[in-house]
Amino acid sequence: MGYIGVTVPGRKLVNPLLIALLTLATFALAACGGAGGTGTSSGEDRPFPELEKAARGTEVNLAMYGGDEAINAYVDDYVIPELEREHGIELRRTPLGDTADAVNKLLNEKQAGKDEGTIDLVWINGENFATGADADLWFGPWAEGLPNSKYIDWESPSINRDFGRPVEGREAPWGKAQFVMIHDSAKVEDPPRTMEELRAWTEENPGRFAYPAPPDFTGNAFVEQALYDVTGKVDAYQEPFDEGVFEEESPKLYDFLNDIEPDLWRGGETYPETSAKLDELYANGEVWLTMSYTPQLAQRQVDKGLWPGSTRSYMLDGGTLNNTHYLAIPFNGPNKAGAQVVANFLESPEAQREKQDPRGWGDLTALSLDRLPRGERGAFPEPEGEASLPTRVLQQNRVPEARTEWLLRLEEGWQEEVLED
């Protein structure tokens, strides 16, 4: 996952040999009549009050990306004391440099036959979830049985599919992210809203634009946005990967990215390694545009005095990528009852409202507001400040992520056709 200014941690590759071995083992088990594909158990069948009773007085280990201070503060300063007060649970936040570290750990434990691990709950989505699903790493189904899941629209493809992969009750939605572009309105009065406009803008303003190098999560998102724009397709990439379509459409993307490269920051000779580095370039005035998967980032940085007060967020024509991030329980999680109680608390209207507060994390809620009691709907904070975008603007301009297989090929292609070309 890499969410920087983030909602999902950046990613590195999980162990491909372990994936292959465990996937083969899963298929072999299924062929012999064993449980395969959706976990080694039939999921959770205990009533929730029984889970609450079992969880009280226990410790829950939450493994999650630890590179964002605002996210860490939300967990440490709000979630941990509230869980202790309401449920008698001691939540331990285990910071990860990359969520793939947790997935690799679970792959190793699965191969070693370790039935009791140390991770109770993990923050995850996308490729890491798909990798774990292929290797039978996730307990479930359980997520749709949580009391607070009634506030979630499980019929929505943005909820029941994680980058195109069916969730099947193995993940509990925690929040949403949406890609936004950001510009300094004192220097860029009319920012580019299409890739063709961006091509012209970079020619007129050489050195003032950059994007993070894939596999940075935000860099991958920009490349994906460019694919949608230059090919004029979105729905095609929601389908299973098609080599013929990829070979026909991807050259349009790589031609565009190579065309703008000479006019990028430092002449395209190097790319910012992360979105955090790109944000530093923006703060220093070296580039005049930046981008984020956290819509509230620009206002937060302005409020802190880190970015110019003339900073504004804006949307691309045709909409911007959005996705959901989740909580999953490993197959060998030692405290599955406690993990489910924690996940249910994190889905509560109170915790979701606190999480969406622009003064803190500012993460978009996973809840469907029209499912909440009428008196609670207006309590969710609306973004304030000129650098932010209204929630309705974000909601009206959403497009889905491509399936993971497409994104992996795009990343490989960028390395070969753009970086090394």
Short mmCIF file of N, CA and C in Angstrom, two decimals, residues 44 46 48 51 121 139 142-143 146 329 335-345:
data_model
loop_
_atom_site.label_atom_id
_atom_site.label_comp_id
_atom_site.label_asym_id
_atom_site.label_seq_id
_atom_site.Cartn_x
_atom_site.Cartn_y
_atom_site.Cartn_z
N GLU A 44 -15.95 -16.14 11.03
CA GLU A 44 -16.43 -15.88 12.38
C GLU A 44 -17.90 -16.26 12.51
N ARG A 46 -19.22 -16.46 16.01
CA ARG A 46 -19.62 -16.08 17.36
C ARG A 46 -20.41 -14.78 17.33
N PHE A 48 -21.49 -11.02 18.36
CA PHE A 48 -20.57 -9.95 18.72
C PHE A 48 -20.44 -9.73 20.23
N LEU A 51 -17.77 -11.83 21.40
CA LEU A 51 -16.45 -11.32 21.02
C LEU A 51 -16.02 -10.20 21.95
N LEU A 121 -4.16 -7.53 13.60
CA LEU A 121 -4.90 -6.72 12.63
C LEU A 121 -3.87 -5.97 11.79
N PHE A 139 -8.02 -14.33 7.43
CA PHE A 139 -9.14 -14.93 8.14
C PHE A 139 -10.44 -14.35 7.57
N TRP A 142 -15.68 -12.18 8.02
CA TRP A 142 -16.03 -11.64 9.33
C TRP A 142 -16.52 -10.19 9.27
N ALA A 143 -16.06 -9.43 8.26
CA ALA A 143 -16.23 -7.99 8.28
C ALA A 143 -17.69 -7.54 8.18
N LEU A 146 -19.90 -7.27 11.57
CA LEU A 146 -19.69 -6.27 12.62
C LEU A 146 -20.93 -5.40 12.76
N ILE A 329 -7.55 -9.39 9.12
CA ILE A 329 -7.08 -10.24 10.22
C ILE A 329 -6.30 -11.41 9.62
N ASN A 335 -5.50 -13.04 18.42
CA ASN A 335 -6.62 -12.44 19.15
C ASN A 335 -7.66 -11.96 18.14
N LYS A 336 -8.33 -12.90 17.51
CA LYS A 336 -9.31 -12.55 16.48
C LYS A 336 -10.52 -11.84 17.08
N ALA A 337 -10.89 -12.20 18.28
CA ALA A 337 -12.01 -11.51 18.93
C ALA A 337 -11.66 -10.04 19.16
N GLY A 338 -10.49 -9.79 19.73
CA GLY A 338 -10.06 -8.42 19.98
C GLY A 338 -9.92 -7.62 18.70
N ALA A 339 -9.41 -8.26 17.65
CA ALA A 339 -9.23 -7.58 16.37
C ALA A 339 -10.58 -7.12 15.81
N GLN A 340 -11.60 -7.95 15.94
CA GLN A 340 -12.92 -7.58 15.42
C GLN A 340 -13.56 -6.46 16.23
N VAL A 341 -13.34 -6.46 17.52
CA VAL A 341 -13.88 -5.38 18.35
C VAL A 341 -13.19 -4.06 18.00
N VAL A 342 -11.88 -4.11 17.78
CA VAL A 342 -11.15 -2.91 17.38
C VAL A 342 -11.66 -2.40 16.04
N ALA A 343 -11.81 -3.31 15.07
CA ALA A 343 -12.28 -2.91 13.75
C ALA A 343 -13.68 -2.29 13.82
N ASN A 344 -14.54 -2.88 14.64
CA ASN A 344 -15.89 -2.34 14.79
C ASN A 344 -15.85 -0.93 15.38
N PHE A 345 -14.98 -0.71 16.38
CA PHE A 345 -14.83 0.62 16.95
C PHE A 345 -14.35 1.61 15.89
#
